[in-house]
Amino acid sequence: MSETQTSAVDPARAAESRVAQIVGVTTVFHVLALIIVILRSYTRLFLVRSFAFPDAFMILSVLCSLFGGTVTIIMQVPYGLGRHQDTVSPADLIPFNQLSFIQSIVPLMGGIAFLKIAIALELMKLKGNALAWYNTVLWCLIGFVVAYTLMAWFSFFLYCRPMAKYWDPSIEGSCYSVSLFVKFGLINTAFNIFTDVAFATLPIPIVWLLKMPLKTRLYLVGVLSLGYVAVAMGILKAVAQIDYNPLGDGTFTYDVQFWGLLQLNLGIIAACGPSLKPLVRNILQLTSLTPRYGYTGSGGYNNQRSGRATGLYTIGGTGSKGYTKQNSRTDGTEFELRSQYRATASARDAASSPGPYETQKGNGSPERTGSQETILHEEGGKKAIVRTTEVTITY
């Protein structure tokens, strides 16, 4: 299209723009995803103190969203984003398409892959001894995600020879057919939808086997099922891919990138939600009275009590893994799986003066749930690993 053709376009059509809608909506969800990952990282580093690989992969995912999504969208604005493609000059379409290429490679492929790996590693913490297949399935899903992400990258890198012809049609070279390109994109989107459904559904039998009230199990299933929101975004993205036409109005509609970036950011928000519970509980002061008996590290045990009396008691401390039970008038009964690392010992009754402490030597195996392991003082000249049980009761 020449500059003369561009200037001949109806002025009203040339003035029409969706840039505010595109930039506004995507930026809001980019910022929300970034904030929630920052809060998740703060919670894991300073409250729970169990920052691990899932958190690192989640950070990689949101960084892909930030720099590959937010930054590139803002950079596309002066090159025709939100305007009808027949009103954009060919010279502007070159950097626009180049930035679209980066969006496809970094957030829509790499960012989504990092997100799914983070979710899978996080779900491994819910493994039950009765379901030996659980971790195997999750590792297979991780391998599947890596495989189809690599396939998607190669399909983009090899689409045109030389690769620069993807964003600059004037360069001498060749590209394989658009229909084949669209098929590769649809396959990648279908795989993403499949893994979203798998990660949202797989934990349900694990939660259902936990010994807890029906109301609590339904709550946990609901939280884990937030991943279906990303499934809906993936379906909308697939519809946009089916209608894709390189000679269409891509700068104006911007459907594939729009729904793809929403899929990524909503997936990040949904995946981080359950991790923020300790932070939200502190902000709302949901645990006002917490007698805690623990090993101080300098010999002996300490007793900590805070807030006003609400009937919340913690027996035990922070060590390995244990289930915490809360039973309140407002919240019902709730269980959660804790990861803890500070050496403590348990008390028989936290409501009264500390009684005798009971310890049991263990082999340090992490497979036993509902308990924790701590290293106490030397016993008979040898240090021992003990297992204690932590129970929190709210009434």
XYZ file of C-alpha atoms in Angstrom:
395
model
C 0.000 0.000 0.000
C 1.471 3.372 -0.952
C 1.455 6.679 0.935
C -1.047 7.996 -1.640
C -3.457 5.181 -0.857
C -3.057 5.861 2.857
C -3.915 9.531 2.472
C -7.008 8.661 0.389
C -8.659 6.788 3.274
C -11.811 8.289 4.781
C -10.715 10.719 7.556
C -13.343 9.331 9.925
C -11.959 5.821 9.464
C -8.409 7.091 9.890
C -9.401 8.757 13.172
C -11.080 5.630 14.556
C -8.903 3.926 17.170
C -9.078 1.171 19.783
C -5.724 2.030 21.326
C -7.237 3.206 24.631
C -9.218 -0.026 25.029
C -6.309 -2.288 24.066
C -3.645 -0.535 26.123
C -5.982 0.167 29.051
C -7.294 -3.378 29.529
C -3.997 -5.180 28.945
C -2.052 -2.769 31.174
C -4.516 -3.183 34.048
C -4.106 -6.956 34.022
C -0.344 -6.704 33.521
C -0.103 -4.470 36.607
C -2.417 -6.719 38.645
C -0.336 -9.769 37.742
C 2.885 -7.962 38.668
C 1.484 -6.775 42.013
C 0.159 -10.191 42.972
C 3.487 -11.871 42.146
C 5.295 -9.266 44.282
C 2.887 -10.001 47.152
C 3.354 -13.741 46.648
C 7.141 -13.354 46.754
C 6.917 -11.212 49.904
C 4.681 -13.804 51.549
C 7.013 -16.671 50.676
C 10.200 -14.814 51.636
C 9.169 -13.055 54.840
C 6.000 -14.701 56.201
C 6.136 -18.367 55.234
C 9.894 -18.304 54.580
C 9.735 -21.065 52.008
C 10.682 -19.439 48.692
C 11.182 -22.256 46.192
C 11.305 -23.181 42.497
C 7.565 -22.537 41.850
C 8.037 -18.951 43.012
C 11.093 -18.468 40.784
C 9.230 -19.739 37.717
C 6.279 -17.481 38.563
C 8.629 -14.485 38.625
C 10.025 -15.489 35.221
C 6.473 -15.690 33.890
C 5.473 -12.226 35.079
C 8.737 -10.754 33.764
C 7.903 -12.205 30.337
C 4.473 -10.618 30.632
C 5.921 -7.264 31.680
C 8.744 -6.832 29.173
C 7.361 -8.948 26.336
C 3.798 -7.706 26.756
C 3.365 -4.328 28.458
C 6.511 -2.714 27.072
C 5.987 -3.935 23.505
C 2.326 -2.861 23.463
C 3.275 0.673 24.498
C 6.012 0.685 21.844
C 3.452 -0.335 19.184
C 1.215 2.689 19.782
C 3.099 5.123 17.492
C 3.285 2.431 14.791
C -0.448 1.974 14.347
C -1.759 -0.039 17.305
C -5.528 0.305 17.516
C -5.839 1.941 14.096
C -7.227 0.366 10.922
C -4.450 -1.389 9.050
C -5.239 0.333 5.749
C -4.510 3.678 7.440
C -1.065 2.599 8.638
C 1.928 3.131 6.350
C 4.031 0.126 5.275
C 7.033 1.717 6.982
C 5.169 1.686 10.324
C 3.965 -1.881 9.865
C 7.552 -3.185 9.893
C 8.348 -2.259 13.546
C 4.749 -3.105 14.500
C 5.105 -6.658 13.156
C 8.560 -6.996 14.700
C 7.140 -6.170 18.135
C 4.269 -8.620 17.505
C 6.878 -11.296 16.816
C 8.481 -10.587 20.218
C 5.055 -10.799 21.882
C 4.458 -14.229 20.411
C 7.878 -15.583 21.411
C 8.306 -14.104 24.903
C 4.980 -13.793 26.814
C 2.593 -15.901 24.724
C 4.953 -18.887 24.566
C 7.734 -18.479 27.122
C 5.644 -16.723 29.784
C 2.829 -19.267 29.581
C 5.327 -22.154 29.745
C 6.972 -20.730 32.888
C 3.517 -20.247 34.434
C 2.501 -23.853 33.830
C 5.781 -25.199 35.218
C 5.260 -23.071 38.342
C 1.720 -24.421 38.760
C 2.852 -28.033 38.334
C 5.658 -27.687 40.897
C 3.236 -26.029 43.319
C 0.679 -28.819 42.891
C 3.321 -31.392 43.822
C 3.050 -30.101 47.387
C -0.459 -31.565 47.537
C 0.750 -35.096 46.820
C -0.903 -37.745 48.935
C 0.757 -41.044 49.800
C -2.327 -42.886 48.538
C -1.872 -41.546 45.003
C 1.514 -42.688 43.746
C 0.705 -41.609 40.169
C 0.199 -37.951 41.076
C 3.801 -36.706 40.823
C 4.410 -38.832 37.740
C 1.511 -37.185 35.918
C 2.704 -33.715 36.910
C 6.239 -34.386 35.669
C 4.815 -35.726 32.402
C 2.766 -32.544 32.022
C 5.887 -30.437 32.595
C 7.690 -32.400 29.879
C 4.695 -31.966 27.573
C 4.646 -28.189 28.176
C 8.371 -27.894 27.419
C 8.007 -30.005 24.250
C 5.115 -28.111 22.668
C 6.615 -24.740 23.654
C 9.823 -25.637 21.816
C 7.708 -26.729 18.846
C 5.907 -23.380 18.878
C 9.187 -21.456 19.013
C 10.601 -23.399 16.078
C 7.418 -22.820 14.058
C 7.933 -19.069 14.458
C 11.692 -18.998 13.953
C 11.422 -21.113 10.792
C 8.302 -19.460 9.372
C 10.311 -17.283 7.009
C 13.780 -17.520 5.508
C 15.331 -15.144 6.369
C 13.445 -14.654 9.648
C 13.278 -10.862 9.127
C 10.837 -11.419 6.257
C 8.208 -12.125 8.946
C 8.008 -8.399 9.720
C 9.348 -6.948 6.459
C 7.694 -8.455 3.344
C 9.954 -6.415 1.061
C 12.962 -8.588 1.946
C 13.882 -11.282 -0.558
C 13.060 -14.746 0.721
C 10.176 -17.120 1.319
C 7.710 -18.123 4.035
C 5.642 -21.277 4.343
C 1.892 -20.973 3.852
C -0.259 -18.881 6.176
C -2.707 -21.782 6.608
C 0.089 -24.000 7.963
C 1.235 -21.157 10.221
C -2.289 -20.813 11.619
C -2.506 -24.582 12.176
C 0.696 -24.528 14.246
C -0.736 -21.661 16.299
C -4.013 -23.502 16.883
C -2.166 -26.656 17.956
C -0.194 -24.643 20.513
C -3.357 -22.979 21.820
C -5.148 -26.345 22.038
C -2.254 -27.789 24.059
C -2.370 -24.772 26.373
C -6.101 -25.252 26.920
C -5.577 -28.966 27.598
C -2.878 -28.333 30.222
C -4.965 -25.559 31.819
C -7.824 -28.034 32.243
C -5.424 -30.704 33.554
C -3.858 -28.423 36.167
C -7.274 -27.190 37.304
C -8.762 -30.706 37.517
C -5.879 -32.904 38.699
C -5.800 -31.662 42.342
C -9.511 -32.359 42.878
C -9.149 -36.073 43.822
C -6.253 -35.163 46.131
C -8.337 -32.586 47.982
C -11.345 -34.921 48.034
C -9.356 -37.615 49.851
C -8.312 -35.241 52.634
C -10.202 -35.755 55.878
C -11.970 -32.431 56.155
C -15.554 -31.130 56.078
C -17.361 -31.016 52.756
C -17.592 -27.220 52.911
C -13.825 -26.909 53.192
C -13.181 -29.343 50.370
C -15.580 -27.459 48.106
C -13.804 -24.209 48.961
C -10.395 -25.631 48.043
C -11.713 -27.110 44.813
C -13.176 -23.708 43.934
C -9.854 -21.942 44.494
C -7.951 -24.510 42.445
C -10.541 -24.289 39.661
C -9.789 -20.618 39.010
C -7.552 -21.934 36.242
C -10.678 -22.404 34.129
C -10.687 -18.612 33.650
C -7.489 -19.016 31.628
C -9.217 -21.784 29.666
C -11.942 -19.331 28.605
C -9.314 -16.821 27.430
C -7.577 -19.584 25.481
C -10.812 -20.460 23.682
C -11.323 -16.817 22.684
C -7.738 -16.706 21.435
C -8.340 -19.840 19.344
C -11.398 -18.228 17.732
C -9.266 -15.202 16.815
C -6.580 -17.468 15.352
C -9.117 -19.257 13.154
C -10.170 -15.891 11.710
C -6.564 -14.696 11.272
C -5.746 -13.013 7.963
C -2.349 -11.331 7.428
C -4.034 -8.902 5.019
C -6.902 -8.200 7.424
C -7.248 -5.508 10.087
C -4.852 -6.903 12.682
C -3.603 -3.555 13.951
C -7.196 -2.561 14.790
C -8.656 -5.812 16.153
C -5.453 -7.094 17.820
C -7.433 -10.157 18.937
C -4.774 -12.886 19.083
C -2.321 -10.905 21.217
C -5.097 -9.348 23.313
C -6.695 -12.638 24.391
C -3.322 -14.362 24.662
C -1.959 -11.754 27.082
C -5.164 -11.868 29.130
C -4.834 -15.661 29.266
C -1.313 -15.314 30.670
C -2.063 -12.595 33.222
C -5.314 -14.119 34.476
C -3.477 -17.426 34.804
C -0.800 -15.743 36.934
C -3.415 -14.081 39.140
C -5.374 -17.315 39.609
C -2.240 -19.362 40.346
C -0.953 -16.896 42.951
C -4.259 -16.446 44.786
C -3.962 -19.380 47.234
C -0.378 -18.390 48.122
C -1.504 -15.027 49.505
C -3.593 -16.488 52.322
C -0.967 -15.924 55.074
C -0.610 -12.282 53.998
C -4.357 -11.654 53.866
C -4.804 -13.316 57.245
C -2.249 -10.970 58.800
C -3.783 -7.878 57.211
C -7.301 -8.777 58.390
C -6.005 -9.971 61.791
C -7.864 -13.236 61.476
C -5.592 -14.926 64.027
C -5.651 -12.691 67.071
C -4.491 -15.000 69.860
C -1.703 -17.434 69.148
C -0.008 -19.119 72.106
C 3.048 -20.757 70.528
C 5.500 -23.058 72.218
C 8.762 -23.393 70.385
C 12.444 -23.966 70.734
C 14.145 -20.557 71.010
C 17.516 -21.665 69.720
C 19.287 -20.591 72.930
C 18.145 -23.365 75.221
C 14.606 -23.941 76.473
C 11.243 -23.116 74.946
C 9.317 -19.894 74.486
C 5.657 -18.981 74.744
C 4.342 -16.203 72.498
C 0.901 -14.690 72.821
C -0.464 -11.793 70.796
C -3.658 -9.869 70.194
C -6.988 -10.218 71.945
C -8.598 -13.474 72.937
C -10.567 -15.113 70.166
C -10.021 -18.745 71.033
C -7.186 -19.456 68.596
C -4.484 -21.775 69.864
C -1.436 -23.147 68.102
C 0.148 -26.254 69.556
C 3.584 -26.910 68.167
C 5.712 -24.609 66.077
C 7.429 -24.309 62.753
C 9.453 -27.188 61.444
C 8.549 -29.301 58.389
C 5.067 -30.091 57.120
C 1.802 -30.337 58.977
C -1.894 -29.813 58.598
C -3.382 -26.883 60.462
C -6.995 -27.069 61.551
C -9.080 -24.006 62.336
C -12.628 -24.118 63.601
C -14.307 -20.707 63.955
C -17.837 -19.374 64.118
C -17.388 -17.222 61.039
C -15.083 -19.213 58.809
C -16.029 -22.818 59.517
C -13.372 -25.487 59.637
C -10.324 -25.174 57.490
C -7.205 -27.188 56.783
C -4.053 -26.024 55.154
C -0.700 -27.591 54.341
C 2.192 -25.679 55.855
C 5.860 -25.681 54.927
C 7.915 -24.771 57.977
C 11.580 -24.700 58.787
C 12.238 -23.379 62.314
C 12.918 -25.965 65.047
C 10.134 -26.222 67.667
C 8.434 -28.672 69.974
C 4.757 -29.287 70.672
C 2.749 -28.796 73.841
C -0.082 -31.022 74.995
C -2.334 -28.119 75.918
C -1.730 -24.556 74.720
C -4.683 -23.164 76.643
C -2.988 -23.718 79.992
C 0.549 -23.786 81.297
C 2.881 -25.866 79.173
C 2.922 -29.473 80.187
C 5.476 -32.149 79.384
C 6.732 -32.258 75.827
C 6.498 -35.431 73.834
C 9.086 -36.174 71.174
C 9.559 -39.017 68.788
C 12.747 -39.807 66.933
C 12.388 -40.010 63.182
C 14.455 -40.563 60.101
C 13.776 -37.142 58.590
C 11.491 -38.516 55.899
C 9.222 -35.825 54.466
C 6.604 -38.307 53.339
C 4.610 -38.326 56.572
C 2.007 -35.598 56.586
C 0.424 -33.947 59.578
C 3.751 -33.759 61.421
C 6.995 -31.873 61.592
C 10.627 -32.674 62.209
C 12.956 -30.689 64.428
C 16.509 -30.997 65.639
C 16.778 -30.740 69.432
C 19.666 -30.491 71.846
C 22.117 -33.317 72.129
C 20.573 -36.345 73.701
C 23.038 -38.804 75.155
C 25.832 -37.144 73.226
C 23.957 -37.410 69.911
C 21.676 -34.991 68.158
C 18.277 -36.402 67.323
C 15.643 -35.556 64.762
C 12.218 -35.513 66.364
C 8.746 -35.371 64.922
C 6.052 -33.195 66.499
C 2.464 -32.470 65.542
C 1.039 -28.980 65.107
C -2.681 -28.364 65.501
C -4.383 -24.968 65.386
C -7.912 -24.811 66.779
C -10.201 -21.787 66.530
C -13.550 -21.756 68.274
